[in-house]
PDB file of C-alpha atoms in Angstrom:
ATOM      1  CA  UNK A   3       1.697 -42.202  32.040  1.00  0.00           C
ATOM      2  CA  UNK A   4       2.169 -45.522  34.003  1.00  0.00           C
ATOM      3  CA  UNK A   5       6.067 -45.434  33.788  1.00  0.00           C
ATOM      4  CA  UNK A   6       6.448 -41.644  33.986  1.00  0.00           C
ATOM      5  CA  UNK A   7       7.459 -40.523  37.527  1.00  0.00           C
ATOM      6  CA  UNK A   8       7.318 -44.702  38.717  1.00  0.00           C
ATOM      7  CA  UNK A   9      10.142 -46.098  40.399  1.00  0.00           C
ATOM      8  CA  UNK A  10      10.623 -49.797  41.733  1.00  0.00           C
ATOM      9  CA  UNK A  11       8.834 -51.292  45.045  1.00  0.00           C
ATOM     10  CA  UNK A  12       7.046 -47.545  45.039  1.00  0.00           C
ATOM     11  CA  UNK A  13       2.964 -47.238  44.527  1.00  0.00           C
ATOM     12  CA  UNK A  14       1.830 -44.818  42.229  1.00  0.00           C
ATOM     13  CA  UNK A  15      -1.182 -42.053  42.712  1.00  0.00           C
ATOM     14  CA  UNK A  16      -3.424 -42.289  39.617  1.00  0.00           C
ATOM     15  CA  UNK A  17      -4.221 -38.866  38.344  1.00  0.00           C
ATOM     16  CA  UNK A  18      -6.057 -37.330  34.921  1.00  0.00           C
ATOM     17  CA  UNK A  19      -3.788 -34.768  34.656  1.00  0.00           C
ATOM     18  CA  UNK A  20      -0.494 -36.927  34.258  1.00  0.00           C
ATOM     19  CA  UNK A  21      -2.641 -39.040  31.050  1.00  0.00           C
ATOM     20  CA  UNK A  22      -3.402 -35.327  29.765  1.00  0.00           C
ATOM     21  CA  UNK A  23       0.186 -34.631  29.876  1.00  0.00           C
ATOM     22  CA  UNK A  24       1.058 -37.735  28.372  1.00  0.00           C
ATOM     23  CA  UNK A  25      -1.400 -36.816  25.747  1.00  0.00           C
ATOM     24  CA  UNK A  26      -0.113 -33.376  25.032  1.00  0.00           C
ATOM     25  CA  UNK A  27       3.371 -34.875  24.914  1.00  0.00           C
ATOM     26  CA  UNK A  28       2.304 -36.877  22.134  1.00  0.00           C
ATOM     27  CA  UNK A  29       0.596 -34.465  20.388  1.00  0.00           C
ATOM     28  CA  UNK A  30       4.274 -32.267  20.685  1.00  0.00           C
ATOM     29  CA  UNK A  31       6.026 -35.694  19.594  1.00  0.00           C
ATOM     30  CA  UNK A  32       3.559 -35.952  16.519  1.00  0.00           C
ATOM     31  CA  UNK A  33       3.500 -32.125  14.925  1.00  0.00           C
ATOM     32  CA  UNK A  34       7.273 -31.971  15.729  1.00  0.00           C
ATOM     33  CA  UNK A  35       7.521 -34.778  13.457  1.00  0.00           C
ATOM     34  CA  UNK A  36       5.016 -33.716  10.717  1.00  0.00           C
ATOM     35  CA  UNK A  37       6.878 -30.594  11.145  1.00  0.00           C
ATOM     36  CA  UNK A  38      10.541 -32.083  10.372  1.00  0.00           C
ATOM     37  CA  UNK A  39       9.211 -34.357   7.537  1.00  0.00           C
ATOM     38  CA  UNK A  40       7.374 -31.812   5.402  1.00  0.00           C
ATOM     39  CA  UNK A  41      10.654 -29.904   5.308  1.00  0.00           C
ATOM     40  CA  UNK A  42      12.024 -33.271   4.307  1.00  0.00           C
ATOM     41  CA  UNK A  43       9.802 -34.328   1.851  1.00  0.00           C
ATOM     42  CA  UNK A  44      11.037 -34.564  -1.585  1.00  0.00           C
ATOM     43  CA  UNK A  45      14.702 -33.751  -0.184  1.00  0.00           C
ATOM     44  CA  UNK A  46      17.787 -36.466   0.102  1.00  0.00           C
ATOM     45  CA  UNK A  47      19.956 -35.653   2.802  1.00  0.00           C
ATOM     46  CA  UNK A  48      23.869 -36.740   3.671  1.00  0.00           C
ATOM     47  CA  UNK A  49      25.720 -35.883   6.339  1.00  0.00           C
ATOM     48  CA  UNK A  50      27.577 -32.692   6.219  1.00  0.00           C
ATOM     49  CA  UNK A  51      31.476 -33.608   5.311  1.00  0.00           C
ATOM     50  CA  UNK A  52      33.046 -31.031   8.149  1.00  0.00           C
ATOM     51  CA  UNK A  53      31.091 -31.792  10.813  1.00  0.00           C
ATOM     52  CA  UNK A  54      32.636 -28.761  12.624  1.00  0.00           C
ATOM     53  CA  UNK A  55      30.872 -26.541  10.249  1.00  0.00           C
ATOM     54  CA  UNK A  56      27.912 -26.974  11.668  1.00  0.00           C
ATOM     55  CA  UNK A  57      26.099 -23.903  13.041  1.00  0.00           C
ATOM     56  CA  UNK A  58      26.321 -23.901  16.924  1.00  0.00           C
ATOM     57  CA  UNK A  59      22.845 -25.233  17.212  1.00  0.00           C
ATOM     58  CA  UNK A  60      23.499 -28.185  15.465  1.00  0.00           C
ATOM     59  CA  UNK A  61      26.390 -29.112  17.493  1.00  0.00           C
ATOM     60  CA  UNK A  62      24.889 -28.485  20.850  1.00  0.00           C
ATOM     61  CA  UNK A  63      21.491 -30.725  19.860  1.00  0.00           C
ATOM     62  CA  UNK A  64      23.850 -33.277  18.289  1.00  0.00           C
ATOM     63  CA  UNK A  65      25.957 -33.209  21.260  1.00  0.00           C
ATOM     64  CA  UNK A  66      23.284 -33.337  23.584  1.00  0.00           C
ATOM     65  CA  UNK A  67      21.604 -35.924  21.764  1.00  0.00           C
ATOM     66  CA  UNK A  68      24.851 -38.211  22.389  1.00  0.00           C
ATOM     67  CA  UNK A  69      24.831 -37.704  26.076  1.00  0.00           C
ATOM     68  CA  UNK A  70      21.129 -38.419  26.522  1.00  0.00           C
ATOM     69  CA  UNK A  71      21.752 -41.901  24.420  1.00  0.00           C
ATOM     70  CA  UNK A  72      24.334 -42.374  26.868  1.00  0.00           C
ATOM     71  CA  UNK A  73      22.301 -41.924  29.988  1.00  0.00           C
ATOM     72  CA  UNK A  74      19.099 -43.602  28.588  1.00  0.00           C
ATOM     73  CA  UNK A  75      21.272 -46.851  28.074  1.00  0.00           C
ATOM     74  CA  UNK A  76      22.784 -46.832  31.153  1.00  0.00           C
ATOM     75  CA  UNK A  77      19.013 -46.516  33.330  1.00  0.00           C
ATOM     76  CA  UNK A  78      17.553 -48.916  30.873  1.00  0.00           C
ATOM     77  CA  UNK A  79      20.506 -51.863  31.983  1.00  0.00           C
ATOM     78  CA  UNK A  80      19.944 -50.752  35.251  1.00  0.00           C
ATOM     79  CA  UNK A  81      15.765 -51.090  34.864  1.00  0.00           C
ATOM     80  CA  UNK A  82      15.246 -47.470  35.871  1.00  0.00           C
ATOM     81  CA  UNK A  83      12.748 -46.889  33.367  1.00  0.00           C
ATOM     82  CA  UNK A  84      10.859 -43.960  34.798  1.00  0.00           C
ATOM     83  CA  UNK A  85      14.298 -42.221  34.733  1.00  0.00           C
ATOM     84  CA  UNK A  86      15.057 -42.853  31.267  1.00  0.00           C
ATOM     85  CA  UNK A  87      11.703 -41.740  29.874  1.00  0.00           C
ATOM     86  CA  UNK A  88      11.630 -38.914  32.047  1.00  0.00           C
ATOM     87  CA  UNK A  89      15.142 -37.694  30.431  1.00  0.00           C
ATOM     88  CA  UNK A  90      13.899 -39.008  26.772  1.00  0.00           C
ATOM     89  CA  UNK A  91      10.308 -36.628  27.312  1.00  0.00           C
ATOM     90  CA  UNK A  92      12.602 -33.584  28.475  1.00  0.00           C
ATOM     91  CA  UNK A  93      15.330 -33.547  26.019  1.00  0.00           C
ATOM     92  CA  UNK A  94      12.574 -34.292  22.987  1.00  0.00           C
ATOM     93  CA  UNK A  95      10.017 -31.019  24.471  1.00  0.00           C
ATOM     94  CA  UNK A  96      12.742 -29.241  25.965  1.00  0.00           C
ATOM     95  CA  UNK A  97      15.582 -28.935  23.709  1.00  0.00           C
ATOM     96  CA  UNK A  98      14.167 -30.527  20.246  1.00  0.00           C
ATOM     97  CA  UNK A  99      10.723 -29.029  20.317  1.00  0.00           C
ATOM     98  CA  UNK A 100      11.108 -25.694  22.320  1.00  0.00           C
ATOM     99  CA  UNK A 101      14.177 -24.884  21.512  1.00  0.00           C
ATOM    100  CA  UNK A 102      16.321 -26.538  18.340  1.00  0.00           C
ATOM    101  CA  UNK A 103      13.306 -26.415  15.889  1.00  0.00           C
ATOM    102  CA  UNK A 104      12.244 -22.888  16.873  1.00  0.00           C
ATOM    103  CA  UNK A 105      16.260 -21.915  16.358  1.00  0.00           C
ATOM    104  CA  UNK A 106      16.462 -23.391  12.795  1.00  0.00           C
ATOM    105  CA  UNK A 107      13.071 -22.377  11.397  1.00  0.00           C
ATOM    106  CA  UNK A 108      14.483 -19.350   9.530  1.00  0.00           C
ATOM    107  CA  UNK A 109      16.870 -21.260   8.023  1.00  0.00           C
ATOM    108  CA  UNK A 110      14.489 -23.533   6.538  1.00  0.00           C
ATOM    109  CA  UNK A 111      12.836 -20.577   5.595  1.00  0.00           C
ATOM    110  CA  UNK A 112      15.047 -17.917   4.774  1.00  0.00           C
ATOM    111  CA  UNK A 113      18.253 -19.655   3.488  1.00  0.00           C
ATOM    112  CA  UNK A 114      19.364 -22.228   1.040  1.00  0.00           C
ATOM    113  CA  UNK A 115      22.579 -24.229   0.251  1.00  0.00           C
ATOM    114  CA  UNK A 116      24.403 -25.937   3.104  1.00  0.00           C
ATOM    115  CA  UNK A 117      22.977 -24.020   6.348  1.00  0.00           C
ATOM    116  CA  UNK A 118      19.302 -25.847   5.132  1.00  0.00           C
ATOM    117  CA  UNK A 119      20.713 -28.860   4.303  1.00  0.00           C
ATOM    118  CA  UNK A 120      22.562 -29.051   7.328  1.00  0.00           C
ATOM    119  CA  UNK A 121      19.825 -28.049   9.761  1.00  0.00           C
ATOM    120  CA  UNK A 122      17.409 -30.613   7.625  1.00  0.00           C
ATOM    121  CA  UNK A 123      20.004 -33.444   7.990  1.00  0.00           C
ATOM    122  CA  UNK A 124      20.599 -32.681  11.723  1.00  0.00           C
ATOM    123  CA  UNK A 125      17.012 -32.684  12.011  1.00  0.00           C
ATOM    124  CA  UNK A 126      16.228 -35.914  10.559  1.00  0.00           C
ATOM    125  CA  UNK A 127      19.189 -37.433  12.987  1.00  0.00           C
ATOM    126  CA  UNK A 128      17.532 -36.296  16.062  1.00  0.00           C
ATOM    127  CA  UNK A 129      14.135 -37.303  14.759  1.00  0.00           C
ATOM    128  CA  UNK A 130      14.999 -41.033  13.711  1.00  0.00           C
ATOM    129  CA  UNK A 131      17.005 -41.350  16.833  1.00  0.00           C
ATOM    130  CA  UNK A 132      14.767 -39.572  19.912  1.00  0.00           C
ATOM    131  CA  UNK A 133      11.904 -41.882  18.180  1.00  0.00           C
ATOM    132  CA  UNK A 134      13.814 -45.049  18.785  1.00  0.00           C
ATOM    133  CA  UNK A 135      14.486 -44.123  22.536  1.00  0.00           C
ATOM    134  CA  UNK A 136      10.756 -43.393  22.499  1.00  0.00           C
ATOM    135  CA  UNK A 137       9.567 -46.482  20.918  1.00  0.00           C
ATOM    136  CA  UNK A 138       9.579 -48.648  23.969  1.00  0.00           C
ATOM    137  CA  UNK A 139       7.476 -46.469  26.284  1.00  0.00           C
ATOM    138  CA  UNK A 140       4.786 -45.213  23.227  1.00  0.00           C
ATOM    139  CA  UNK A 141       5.432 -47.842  20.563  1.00  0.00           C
ATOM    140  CA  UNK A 142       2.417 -46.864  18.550  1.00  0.00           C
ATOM    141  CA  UNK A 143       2.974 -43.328  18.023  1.00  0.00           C
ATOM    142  CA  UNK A 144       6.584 -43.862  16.979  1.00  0.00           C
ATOM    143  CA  UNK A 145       5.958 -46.740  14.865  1.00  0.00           C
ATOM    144  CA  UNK A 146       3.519 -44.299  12.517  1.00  0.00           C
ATOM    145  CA  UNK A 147       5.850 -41.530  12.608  1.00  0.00           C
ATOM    146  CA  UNK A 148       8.602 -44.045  12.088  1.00  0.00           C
ATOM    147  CA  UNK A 149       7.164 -45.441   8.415  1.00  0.00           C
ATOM    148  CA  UNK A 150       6.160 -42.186   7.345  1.00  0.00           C
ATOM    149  CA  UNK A 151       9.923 -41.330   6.921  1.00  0.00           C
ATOM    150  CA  UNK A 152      11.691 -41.047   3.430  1.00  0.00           C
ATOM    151  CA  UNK A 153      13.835 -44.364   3.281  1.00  0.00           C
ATOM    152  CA  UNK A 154      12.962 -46.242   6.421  1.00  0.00           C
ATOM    153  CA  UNK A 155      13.017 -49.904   7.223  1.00  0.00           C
ATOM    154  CA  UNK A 156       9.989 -51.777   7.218  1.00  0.00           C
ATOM    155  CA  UNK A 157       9.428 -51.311  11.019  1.00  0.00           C
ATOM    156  CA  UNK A 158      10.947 -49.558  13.676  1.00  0.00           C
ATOM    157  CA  UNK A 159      11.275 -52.985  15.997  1.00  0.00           C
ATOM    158  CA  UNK A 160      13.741 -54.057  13.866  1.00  0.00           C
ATOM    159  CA  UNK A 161      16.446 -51.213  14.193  1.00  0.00           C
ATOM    160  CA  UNK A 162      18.738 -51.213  16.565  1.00  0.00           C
ATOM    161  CA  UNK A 163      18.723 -49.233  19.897  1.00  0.00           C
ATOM    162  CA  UNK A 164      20.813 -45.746  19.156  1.00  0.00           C
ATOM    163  CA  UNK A 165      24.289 -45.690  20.096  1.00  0.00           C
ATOM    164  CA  UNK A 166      26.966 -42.911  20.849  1.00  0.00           C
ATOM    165  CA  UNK A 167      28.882 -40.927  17.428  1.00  0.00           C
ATOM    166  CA  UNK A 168      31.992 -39.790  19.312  1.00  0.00           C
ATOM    167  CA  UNK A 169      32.284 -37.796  16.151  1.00  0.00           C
ATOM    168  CA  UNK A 170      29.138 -36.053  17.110  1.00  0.00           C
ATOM    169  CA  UNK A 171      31.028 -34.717  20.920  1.00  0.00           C
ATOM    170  CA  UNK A 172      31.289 -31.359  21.320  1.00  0.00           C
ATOM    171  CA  UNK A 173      31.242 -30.117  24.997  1.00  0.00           C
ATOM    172  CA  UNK A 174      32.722 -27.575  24.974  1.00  0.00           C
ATOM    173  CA  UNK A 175      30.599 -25.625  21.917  1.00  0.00           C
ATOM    174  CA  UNK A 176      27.359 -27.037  24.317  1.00  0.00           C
ATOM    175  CA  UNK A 177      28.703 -25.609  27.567  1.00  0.00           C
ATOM    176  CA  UNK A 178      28.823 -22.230  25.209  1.00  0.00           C
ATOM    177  CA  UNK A 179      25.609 -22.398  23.800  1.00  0.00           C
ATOM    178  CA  UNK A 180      23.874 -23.253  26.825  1.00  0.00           C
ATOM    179  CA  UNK A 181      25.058 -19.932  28.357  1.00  0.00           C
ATOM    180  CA  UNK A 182      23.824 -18.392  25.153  1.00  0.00           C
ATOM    181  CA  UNK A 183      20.051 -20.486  26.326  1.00  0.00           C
ATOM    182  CA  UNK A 184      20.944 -18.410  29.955  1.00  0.00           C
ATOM    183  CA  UNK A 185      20.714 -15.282  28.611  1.00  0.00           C
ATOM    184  CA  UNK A 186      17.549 -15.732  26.392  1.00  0.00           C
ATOM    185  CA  UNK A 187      15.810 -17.024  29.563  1.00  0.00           C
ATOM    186  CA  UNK A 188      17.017 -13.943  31.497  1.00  0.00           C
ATOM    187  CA  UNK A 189      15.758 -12.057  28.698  1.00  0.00           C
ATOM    188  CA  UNK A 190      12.561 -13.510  28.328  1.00  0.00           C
ATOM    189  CA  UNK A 191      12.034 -13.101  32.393  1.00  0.00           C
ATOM    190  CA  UNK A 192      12.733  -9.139  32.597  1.00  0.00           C
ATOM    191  CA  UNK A 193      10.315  -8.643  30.032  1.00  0.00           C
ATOM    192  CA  UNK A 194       7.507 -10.888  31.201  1.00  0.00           C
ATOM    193  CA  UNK A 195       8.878  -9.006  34.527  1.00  0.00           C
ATOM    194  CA  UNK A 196       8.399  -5.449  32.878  1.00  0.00           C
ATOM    195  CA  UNK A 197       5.409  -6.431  31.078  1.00  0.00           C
ATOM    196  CA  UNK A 198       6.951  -5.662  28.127  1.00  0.00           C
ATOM    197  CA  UNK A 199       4.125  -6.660  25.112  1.00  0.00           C
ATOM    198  CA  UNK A 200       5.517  -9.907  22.823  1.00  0.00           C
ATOM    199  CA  UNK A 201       5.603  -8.098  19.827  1.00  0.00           C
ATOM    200  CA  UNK A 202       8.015  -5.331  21.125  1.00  0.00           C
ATOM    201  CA  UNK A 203      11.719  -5.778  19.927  1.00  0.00           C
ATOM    202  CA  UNK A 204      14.325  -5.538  22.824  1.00  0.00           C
ATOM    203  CA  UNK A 205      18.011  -4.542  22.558  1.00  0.00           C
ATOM    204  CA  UNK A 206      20.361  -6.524  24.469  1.00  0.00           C
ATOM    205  CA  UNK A 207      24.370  -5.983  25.038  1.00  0.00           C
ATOM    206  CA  UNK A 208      26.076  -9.121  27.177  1.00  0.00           C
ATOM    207  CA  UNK A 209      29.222  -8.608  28.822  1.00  0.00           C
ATOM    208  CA  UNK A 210      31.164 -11.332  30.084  1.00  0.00           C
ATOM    209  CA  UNK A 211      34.796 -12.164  30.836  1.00  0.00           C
ATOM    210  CA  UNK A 212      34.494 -15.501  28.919  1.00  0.00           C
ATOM    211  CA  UNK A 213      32.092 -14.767  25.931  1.00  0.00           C
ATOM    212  CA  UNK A 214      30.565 -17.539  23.880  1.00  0.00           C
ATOM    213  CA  UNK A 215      32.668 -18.272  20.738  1.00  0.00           C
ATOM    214  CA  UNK A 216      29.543 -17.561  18.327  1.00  0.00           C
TER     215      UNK A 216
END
């Protein structure tokens, strides 16, 4: 709450409502983890050995997760630290919580073989790595989460801050996929638009002179 929204030589409003946000945003950080590690439990997973086989959701998270490390580093050298917790909090709601995790679920669910493992492996990656970009704004929270992993280190304070996996770039499959997260949001507005109920099924045909490869 106190570094959220704070920027040097600038005085800060105190407000409930930011700590209740805070509060919900660890609530989000801690069932998206109890989430990700039940799947996990009892399960050892590698690293897929194509990488480029990964399902266009892993690819864009993965990717997205590298340029967020990236950005983080560079406000935390530079002592911007309302910044880089504000872009740590939206990528980890955002695009973990409210989108990846709701995109993979049926695969957990539904399918077995690679397409699991993958999404379960990709999954752990994000989780072990958004928690150590976490860890020194809500260093509690992360540490429990942190220990309760299969095959962690003693304590989260000893790893070392995440770095960039060039082998983990792909721009150009985000820049796709992100057109694909356009067009569910359109969606999602003409029917709340329409008052079309929930539950109701929608057809949808996209036409576009540079469709998505997927």
């Amino acid at each position: 709450t106190l570094i959220t929204g704070n920027a040097p030589g600038n005085d800060m409003r105190f407000y409930w409502e930011r700590v209740e946000s805070s509060r919900n945003f660890a609530n989000k950080v801690w069932n998206a983890s109890r989430f990700i590690m039940m799947n996990l439990e009892g399960r050892q997973v590698k690293e897929p050995e194509n990488l480029k086989a990964l399902c266009p959701e892993d690819q864009w998270i993965l990717s997205r997760l590298n340029t967020v490390i990236r950005e983080v580093t560079e406000n935390m050298d530079k002592y911007e630290l309302g910044i880089a917790v504000q872009k740590v909090y939206d990528f980890l709601w955002d695009e973990l919580c409210d989108w990846y995790i709701e995109m993979v679920k049926p695969r957990l669910y539904g399918e077995k073989g690679q397409s699991r493992t993958a999404a379960l492996w990709t999954l752990k990656t994000v989780l072990v790595k958004g928690r150590q970009m976490l860890h020194p704004f809500m260093p509690f929270i992360t540490e429990e989460i942190y220990q309760a992993l299969p095959g962690s280190a003693e304590t989260i304070m000893t790893q070392a801050w995440p770095t960039v996996d060039e082998s983990h770039n792909w721009p150009e499959e985000e820049e796709a996929f992100e057109k694909v997260m356009d067009y569910i949001k359109a969606v999602r507005t003409m029917r709340t638009e329409m008052n079309v109920h929930p539950a109701k099924k929608t057809s949808m045909v996209i036409e576009t002179a540079d469709p998505a490869p997927f």
